[in-house]
mmCIF file with all atom_site columns, C-alpha atoms and ligand atoms in Angstrom:
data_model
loop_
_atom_site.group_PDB
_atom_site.id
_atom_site.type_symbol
_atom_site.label_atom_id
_atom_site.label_alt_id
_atom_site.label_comp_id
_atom_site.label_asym_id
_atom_site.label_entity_id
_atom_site.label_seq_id
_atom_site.pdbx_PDB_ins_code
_atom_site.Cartn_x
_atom_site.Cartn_y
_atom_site.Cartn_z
_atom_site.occupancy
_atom_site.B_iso_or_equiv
_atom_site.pdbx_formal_charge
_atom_site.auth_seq_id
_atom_site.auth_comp_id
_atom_site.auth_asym_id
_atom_site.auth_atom_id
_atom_site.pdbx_PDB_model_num
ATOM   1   C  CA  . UNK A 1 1   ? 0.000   0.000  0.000   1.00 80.00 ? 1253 UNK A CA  1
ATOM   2   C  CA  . UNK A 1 2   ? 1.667   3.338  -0.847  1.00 90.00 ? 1254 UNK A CA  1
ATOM   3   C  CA  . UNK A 1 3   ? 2.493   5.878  1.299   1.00 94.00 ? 1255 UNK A CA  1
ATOM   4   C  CA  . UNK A 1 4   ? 3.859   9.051  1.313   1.00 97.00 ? 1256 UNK A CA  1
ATOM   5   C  CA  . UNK A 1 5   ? 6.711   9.726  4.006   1.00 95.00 ? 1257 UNK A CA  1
ATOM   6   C  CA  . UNK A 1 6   ? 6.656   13.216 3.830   1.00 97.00 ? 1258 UNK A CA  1
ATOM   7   C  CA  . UNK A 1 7   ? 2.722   12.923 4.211   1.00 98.00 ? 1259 UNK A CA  1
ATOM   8   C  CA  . UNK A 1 8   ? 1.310   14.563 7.139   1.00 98.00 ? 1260 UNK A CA  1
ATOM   9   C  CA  . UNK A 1 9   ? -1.779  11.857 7.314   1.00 98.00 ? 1261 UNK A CA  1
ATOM   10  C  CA  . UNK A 1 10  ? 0.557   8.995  6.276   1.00 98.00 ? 1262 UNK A CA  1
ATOM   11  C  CA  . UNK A 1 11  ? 2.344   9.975  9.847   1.00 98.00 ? 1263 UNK A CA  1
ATOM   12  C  CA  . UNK A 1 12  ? -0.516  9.909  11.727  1.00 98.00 ? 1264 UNK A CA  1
ATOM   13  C  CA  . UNK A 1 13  ? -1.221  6.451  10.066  1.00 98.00 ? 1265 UNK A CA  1
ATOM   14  C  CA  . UNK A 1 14  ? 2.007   5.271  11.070  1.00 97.00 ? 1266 UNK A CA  1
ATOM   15  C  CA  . UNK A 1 15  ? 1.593   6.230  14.631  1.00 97.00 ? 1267 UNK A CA  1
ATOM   16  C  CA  . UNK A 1 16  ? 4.363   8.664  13.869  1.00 97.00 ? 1268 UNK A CA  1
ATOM   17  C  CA  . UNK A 1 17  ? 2.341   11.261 14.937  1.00 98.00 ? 1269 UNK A CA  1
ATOM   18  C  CA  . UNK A 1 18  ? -0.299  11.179 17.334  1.00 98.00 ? 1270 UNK A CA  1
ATOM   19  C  CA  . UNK A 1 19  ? -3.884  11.660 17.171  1.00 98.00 ? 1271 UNK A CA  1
ATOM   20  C  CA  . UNK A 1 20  ? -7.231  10.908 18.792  1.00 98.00 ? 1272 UNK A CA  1
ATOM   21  C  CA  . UNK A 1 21  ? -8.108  8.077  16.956  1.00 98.00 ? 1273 UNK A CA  1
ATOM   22  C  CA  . UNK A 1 22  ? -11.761 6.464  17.233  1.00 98.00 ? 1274 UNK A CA  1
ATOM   23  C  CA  . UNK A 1 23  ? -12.192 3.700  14.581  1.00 98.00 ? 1275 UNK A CA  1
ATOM   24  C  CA  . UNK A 1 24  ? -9.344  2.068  12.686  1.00 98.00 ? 1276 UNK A CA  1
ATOM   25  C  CA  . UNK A 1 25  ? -9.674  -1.303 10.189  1.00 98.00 ? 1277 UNK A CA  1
ATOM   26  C  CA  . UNK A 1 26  ? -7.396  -2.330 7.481   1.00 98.00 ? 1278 UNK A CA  1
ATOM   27  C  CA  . UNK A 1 27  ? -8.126  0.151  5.109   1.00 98.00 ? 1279 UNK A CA  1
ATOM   28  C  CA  . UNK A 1 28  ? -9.205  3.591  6.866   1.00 98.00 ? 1280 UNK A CA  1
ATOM   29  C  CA  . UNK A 1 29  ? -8.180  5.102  9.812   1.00 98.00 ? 1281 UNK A CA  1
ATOM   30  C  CA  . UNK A 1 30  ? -10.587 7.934  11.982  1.00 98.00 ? 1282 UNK A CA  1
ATOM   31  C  CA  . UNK A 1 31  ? -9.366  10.775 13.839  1.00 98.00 ? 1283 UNK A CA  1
ATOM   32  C  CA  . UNK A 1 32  ? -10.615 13.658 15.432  1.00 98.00 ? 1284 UNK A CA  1
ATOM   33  C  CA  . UNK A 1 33  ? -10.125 17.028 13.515  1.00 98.00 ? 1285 UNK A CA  1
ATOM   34  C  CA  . UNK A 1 34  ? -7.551  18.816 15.244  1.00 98.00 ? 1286 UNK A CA  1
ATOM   35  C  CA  . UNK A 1 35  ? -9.190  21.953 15.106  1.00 97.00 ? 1287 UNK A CA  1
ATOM   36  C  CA  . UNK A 1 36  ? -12.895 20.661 14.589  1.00 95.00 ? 1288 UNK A CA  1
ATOM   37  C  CA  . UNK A 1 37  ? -15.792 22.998 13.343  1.00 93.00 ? 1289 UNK A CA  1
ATOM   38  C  CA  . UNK A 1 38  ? -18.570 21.210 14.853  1.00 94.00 ? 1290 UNK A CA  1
ATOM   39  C  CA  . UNK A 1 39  ? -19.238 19.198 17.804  1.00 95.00 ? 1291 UNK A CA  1
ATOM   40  C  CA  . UNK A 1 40  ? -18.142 16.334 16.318  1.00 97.00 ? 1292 UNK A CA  1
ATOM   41  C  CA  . UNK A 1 41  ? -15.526 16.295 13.119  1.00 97.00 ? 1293 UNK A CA  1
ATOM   42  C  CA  . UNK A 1 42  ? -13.851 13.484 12.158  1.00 98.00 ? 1294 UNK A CA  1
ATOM   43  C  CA  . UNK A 1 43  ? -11.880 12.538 9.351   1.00 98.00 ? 1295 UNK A CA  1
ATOM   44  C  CA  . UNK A 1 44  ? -12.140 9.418  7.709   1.00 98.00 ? 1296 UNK A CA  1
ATOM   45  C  CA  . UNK A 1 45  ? -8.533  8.465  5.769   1.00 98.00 ? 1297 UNK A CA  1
ATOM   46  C  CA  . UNK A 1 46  ? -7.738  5.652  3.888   1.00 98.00 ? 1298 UNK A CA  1
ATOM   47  C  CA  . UNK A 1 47  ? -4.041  3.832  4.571   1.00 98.00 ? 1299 UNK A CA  1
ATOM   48  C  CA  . UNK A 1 48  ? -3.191  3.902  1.181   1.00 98.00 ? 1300 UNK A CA  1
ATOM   49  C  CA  . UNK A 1 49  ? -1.594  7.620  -0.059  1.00 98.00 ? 1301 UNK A CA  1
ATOM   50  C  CA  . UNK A 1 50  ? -4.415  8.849  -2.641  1.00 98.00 ? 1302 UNK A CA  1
ATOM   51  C  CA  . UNK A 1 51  ? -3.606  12.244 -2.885  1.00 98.00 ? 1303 UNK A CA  1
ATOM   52  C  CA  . UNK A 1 52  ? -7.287  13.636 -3.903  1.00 98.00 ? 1304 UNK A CA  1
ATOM   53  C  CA  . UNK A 1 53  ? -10.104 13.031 -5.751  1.00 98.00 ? 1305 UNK A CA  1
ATOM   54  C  CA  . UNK A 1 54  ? -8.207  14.183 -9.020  1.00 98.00 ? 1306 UNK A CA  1
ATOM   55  C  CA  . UNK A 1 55  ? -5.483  11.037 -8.224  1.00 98.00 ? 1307 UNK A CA  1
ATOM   56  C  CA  . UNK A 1 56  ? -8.864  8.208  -7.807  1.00 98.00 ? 1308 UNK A CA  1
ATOM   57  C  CA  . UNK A 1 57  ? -8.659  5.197  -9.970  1.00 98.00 ? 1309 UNK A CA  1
ATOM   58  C  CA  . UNK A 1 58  ? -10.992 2.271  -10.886 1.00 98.00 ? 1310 UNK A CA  1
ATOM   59  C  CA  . UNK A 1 59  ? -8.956  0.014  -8.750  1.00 98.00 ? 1311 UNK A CA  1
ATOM   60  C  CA  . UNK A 1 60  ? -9.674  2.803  -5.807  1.00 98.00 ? 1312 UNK A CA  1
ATOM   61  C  CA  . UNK A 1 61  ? -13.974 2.138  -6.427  1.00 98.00 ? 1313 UNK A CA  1
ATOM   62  C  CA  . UNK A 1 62  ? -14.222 -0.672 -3.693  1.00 98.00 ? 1314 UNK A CA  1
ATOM   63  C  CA  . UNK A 1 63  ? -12.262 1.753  -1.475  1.00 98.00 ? 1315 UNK A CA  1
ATOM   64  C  CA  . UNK A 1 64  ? -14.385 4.952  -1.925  1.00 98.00 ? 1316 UNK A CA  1
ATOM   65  C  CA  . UNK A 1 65  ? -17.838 2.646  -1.523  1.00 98.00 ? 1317 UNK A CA  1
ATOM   66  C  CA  . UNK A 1 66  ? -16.409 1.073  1.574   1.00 98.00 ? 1318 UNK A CA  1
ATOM   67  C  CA  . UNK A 1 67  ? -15.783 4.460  2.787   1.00 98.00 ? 1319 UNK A CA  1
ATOM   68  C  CA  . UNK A 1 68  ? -19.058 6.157  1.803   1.00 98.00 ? 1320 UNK A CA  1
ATOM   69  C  CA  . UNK A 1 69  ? -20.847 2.631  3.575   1.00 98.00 ? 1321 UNK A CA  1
ATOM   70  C  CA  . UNK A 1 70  ? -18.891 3.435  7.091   1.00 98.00 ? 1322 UNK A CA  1
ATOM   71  C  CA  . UNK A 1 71  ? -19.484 6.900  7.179   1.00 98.00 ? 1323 UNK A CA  1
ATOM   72  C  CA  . UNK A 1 72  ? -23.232 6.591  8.554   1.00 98.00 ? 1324 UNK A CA  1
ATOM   73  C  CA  . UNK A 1 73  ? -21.804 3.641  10.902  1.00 98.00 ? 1325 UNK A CA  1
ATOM   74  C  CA  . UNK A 1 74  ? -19.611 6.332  13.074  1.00 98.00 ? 1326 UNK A CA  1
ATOM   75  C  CA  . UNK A 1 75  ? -21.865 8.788  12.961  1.00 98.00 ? 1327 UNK A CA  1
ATOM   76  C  CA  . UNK A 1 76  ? -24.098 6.168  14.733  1.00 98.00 ? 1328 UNK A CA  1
ATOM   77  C  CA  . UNK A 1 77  ? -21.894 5.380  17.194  1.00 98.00 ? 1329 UNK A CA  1
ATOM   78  C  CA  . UNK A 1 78  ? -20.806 9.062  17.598  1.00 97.00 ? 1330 UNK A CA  1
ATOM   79  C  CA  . UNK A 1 79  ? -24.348 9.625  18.745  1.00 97.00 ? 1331 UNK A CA  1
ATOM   80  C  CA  . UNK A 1 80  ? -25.278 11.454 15.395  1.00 96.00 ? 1332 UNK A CA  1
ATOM   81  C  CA  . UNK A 1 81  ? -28.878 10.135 15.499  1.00 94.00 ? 1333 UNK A CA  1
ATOM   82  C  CA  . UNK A 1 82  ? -30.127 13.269 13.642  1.00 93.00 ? 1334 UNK A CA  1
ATOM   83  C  CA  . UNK A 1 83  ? -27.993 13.373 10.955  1.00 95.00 ? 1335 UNK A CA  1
ATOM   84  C  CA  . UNK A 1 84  ? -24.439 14.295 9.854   1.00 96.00 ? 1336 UNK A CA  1
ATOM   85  C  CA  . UNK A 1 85  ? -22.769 16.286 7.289   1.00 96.00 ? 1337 UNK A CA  1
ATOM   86  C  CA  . UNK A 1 86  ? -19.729 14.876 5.185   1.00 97.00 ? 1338 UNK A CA  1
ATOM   87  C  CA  . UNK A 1 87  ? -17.274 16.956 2.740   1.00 97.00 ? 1339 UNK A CA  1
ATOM   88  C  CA  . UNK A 1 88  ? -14.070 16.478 0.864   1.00 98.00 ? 1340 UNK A CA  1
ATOM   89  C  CA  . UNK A 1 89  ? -12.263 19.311 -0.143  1.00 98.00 ? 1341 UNK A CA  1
ATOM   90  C  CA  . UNK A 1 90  ? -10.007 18.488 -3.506  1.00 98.00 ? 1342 UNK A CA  1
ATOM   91  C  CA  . UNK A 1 91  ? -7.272  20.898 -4.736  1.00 98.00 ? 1343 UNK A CA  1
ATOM   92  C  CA  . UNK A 1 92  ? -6.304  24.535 -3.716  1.00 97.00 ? 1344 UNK A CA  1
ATOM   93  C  CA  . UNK A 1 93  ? -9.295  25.502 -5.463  1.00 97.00 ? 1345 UNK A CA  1
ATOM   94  C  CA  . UNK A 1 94  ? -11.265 23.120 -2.913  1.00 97.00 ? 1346 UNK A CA  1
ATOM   95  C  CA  . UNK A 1 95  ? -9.849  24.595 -0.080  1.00 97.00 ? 1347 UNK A CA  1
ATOM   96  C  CA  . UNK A 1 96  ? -7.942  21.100 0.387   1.00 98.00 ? 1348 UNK A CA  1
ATOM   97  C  CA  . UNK A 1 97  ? -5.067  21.789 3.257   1.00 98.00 ? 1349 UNK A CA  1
ATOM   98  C  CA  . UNK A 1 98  ? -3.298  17.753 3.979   1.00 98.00 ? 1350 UNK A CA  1
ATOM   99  C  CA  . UNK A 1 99  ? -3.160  16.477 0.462   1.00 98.00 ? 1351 UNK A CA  1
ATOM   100 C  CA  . UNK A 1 100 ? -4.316  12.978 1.193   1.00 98.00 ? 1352 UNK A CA  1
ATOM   101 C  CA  . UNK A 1 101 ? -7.547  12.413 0.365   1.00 98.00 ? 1353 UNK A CA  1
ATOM   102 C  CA  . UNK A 1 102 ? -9.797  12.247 3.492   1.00 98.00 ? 1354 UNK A CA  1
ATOM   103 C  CA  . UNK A 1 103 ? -13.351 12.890 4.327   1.00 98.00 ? 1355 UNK A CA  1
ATOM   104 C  CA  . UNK A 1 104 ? -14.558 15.284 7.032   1.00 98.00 ? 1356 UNK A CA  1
ATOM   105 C  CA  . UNK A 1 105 ? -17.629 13.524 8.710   1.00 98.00 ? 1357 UNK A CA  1
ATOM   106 C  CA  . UNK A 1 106 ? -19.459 17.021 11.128  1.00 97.00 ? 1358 UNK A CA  1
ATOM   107 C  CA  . UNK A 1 107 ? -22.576 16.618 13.424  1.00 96.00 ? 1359 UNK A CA  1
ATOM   108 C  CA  . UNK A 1 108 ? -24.208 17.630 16.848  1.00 93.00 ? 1360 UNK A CA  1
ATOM   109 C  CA  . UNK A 1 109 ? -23.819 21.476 17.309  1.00 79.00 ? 1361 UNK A CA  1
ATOM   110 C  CA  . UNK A 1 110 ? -22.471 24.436 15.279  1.00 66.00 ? 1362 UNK A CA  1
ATOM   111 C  CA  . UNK A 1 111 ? -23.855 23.094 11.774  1.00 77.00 ? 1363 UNK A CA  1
ATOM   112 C  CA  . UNK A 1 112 ? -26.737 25.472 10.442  1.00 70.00 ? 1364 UNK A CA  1
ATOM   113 C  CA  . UNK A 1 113 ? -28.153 24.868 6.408   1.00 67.00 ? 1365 UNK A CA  1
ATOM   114 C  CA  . UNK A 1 114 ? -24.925 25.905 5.190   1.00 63.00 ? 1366 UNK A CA  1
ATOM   115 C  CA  . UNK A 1 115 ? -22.475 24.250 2.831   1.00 59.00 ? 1367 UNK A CA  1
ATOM   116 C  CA  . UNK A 1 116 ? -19.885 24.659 5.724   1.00 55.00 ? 1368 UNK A CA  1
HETATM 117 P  P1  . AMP B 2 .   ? -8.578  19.827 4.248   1.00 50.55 ? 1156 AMP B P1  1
HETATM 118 O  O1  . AMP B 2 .   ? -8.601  21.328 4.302   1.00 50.55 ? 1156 AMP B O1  1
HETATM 119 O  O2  . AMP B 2 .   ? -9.838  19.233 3.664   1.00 50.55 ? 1156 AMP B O2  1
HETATM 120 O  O3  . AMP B 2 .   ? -7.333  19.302 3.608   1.00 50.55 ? 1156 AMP B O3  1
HETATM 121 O  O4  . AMP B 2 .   ? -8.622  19.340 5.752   1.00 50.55 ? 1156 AMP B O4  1
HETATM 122 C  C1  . AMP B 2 .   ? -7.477  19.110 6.503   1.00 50.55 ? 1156 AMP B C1  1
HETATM 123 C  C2  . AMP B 2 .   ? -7.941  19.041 7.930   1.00 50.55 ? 1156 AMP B C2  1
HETATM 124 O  O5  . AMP B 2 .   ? -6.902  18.431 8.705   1.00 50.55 ? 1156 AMP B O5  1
HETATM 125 C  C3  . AMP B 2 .   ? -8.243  20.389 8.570   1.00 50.55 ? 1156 AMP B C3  1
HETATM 126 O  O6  . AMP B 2 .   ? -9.605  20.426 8.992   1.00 50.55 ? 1156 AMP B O6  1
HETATM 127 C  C4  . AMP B 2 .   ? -7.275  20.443 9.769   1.00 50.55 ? 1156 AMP B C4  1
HETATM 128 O  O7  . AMP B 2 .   ? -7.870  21.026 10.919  1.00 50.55 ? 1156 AMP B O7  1
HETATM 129 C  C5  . AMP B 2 .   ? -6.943  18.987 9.984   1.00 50.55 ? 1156 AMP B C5  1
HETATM 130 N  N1  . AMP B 2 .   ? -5.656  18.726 10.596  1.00 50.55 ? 1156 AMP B N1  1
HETATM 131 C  C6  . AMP B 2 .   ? -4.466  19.316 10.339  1.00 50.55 ? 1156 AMP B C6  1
HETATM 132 N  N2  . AMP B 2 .   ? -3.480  18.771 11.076  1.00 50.55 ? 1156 AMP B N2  1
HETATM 133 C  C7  . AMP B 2 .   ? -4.077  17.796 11.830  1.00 50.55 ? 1156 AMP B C7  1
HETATM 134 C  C8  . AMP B 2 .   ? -3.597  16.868 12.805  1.00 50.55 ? 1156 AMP B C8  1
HETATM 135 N  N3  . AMP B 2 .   ? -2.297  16.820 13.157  1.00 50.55 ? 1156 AMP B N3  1
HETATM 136 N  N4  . AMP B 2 .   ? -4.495  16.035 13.383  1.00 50.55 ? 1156 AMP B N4  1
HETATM 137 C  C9  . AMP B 2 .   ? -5.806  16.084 13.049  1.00 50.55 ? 1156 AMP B C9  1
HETATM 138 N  N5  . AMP B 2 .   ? -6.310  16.923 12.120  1.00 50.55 ? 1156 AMP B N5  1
HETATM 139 C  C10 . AMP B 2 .   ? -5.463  17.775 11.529  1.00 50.55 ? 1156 AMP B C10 1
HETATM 140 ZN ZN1 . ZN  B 3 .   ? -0.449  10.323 2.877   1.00 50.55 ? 1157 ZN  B ZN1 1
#
């Protein structure tokens, strides 16, 4: 699985840096956002080193399912019985910050009708 040592995500992955961690399997790993914008934000981020949407493949669908399938799962066991907002920012343009693909996953208090 590729990774990316200079990766700021891929360190966190590694355990090289740390991070408050709350679900982890063989392909994703879930943290809490360091500097979250809602009650709850997470990020859900695959192991492997994708770099955004722009770098997906078709070898990468399974992956991107699997991760759209477990994103209502935490949000269940975060308590989010109401509902939960998910984003991924891709490219400058995007307002994308760690360039490894990951998706925010926001809930509970501080989200109103907008985008963000
Ligand atoms: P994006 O702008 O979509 O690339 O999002 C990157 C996110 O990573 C931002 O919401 C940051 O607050 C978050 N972030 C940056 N450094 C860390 C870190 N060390 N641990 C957890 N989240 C981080
Ligand atoms: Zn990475």
């Amino acid at each position: 699985m590729s990774s990316d040592p200079d990766c700021l995500f891929c360190k966190i992955i590694a355990g090289e840096i740390p991070s408050d961690q709350v679900y982890s399997d063989e392909q994703v790993v879930v943290f809490k956002d360091l500097h979250p914008k809602a009650a709850v934000h997470l990020l859900i981020v695959p192991r492997e080193h994708i770099k955004s949407l722009n770098e997906l493949e078709e070898q990468h669908d399974g992956l991107m399912a699997y991760m759209m399938r477990l994103l209502p799962k935490i949000a269940k066991d975060q308590g989010l019985d109401n509902g939960f907002r998910s984003v991924i920012n891709t490219g400058p343009g995007g307002g994308q910050e760690v360039f490894h693909l990951h998706i925010h996953l926001l809930g509970g208090t501080g989200l109103g009708s907008a985008f963000l």
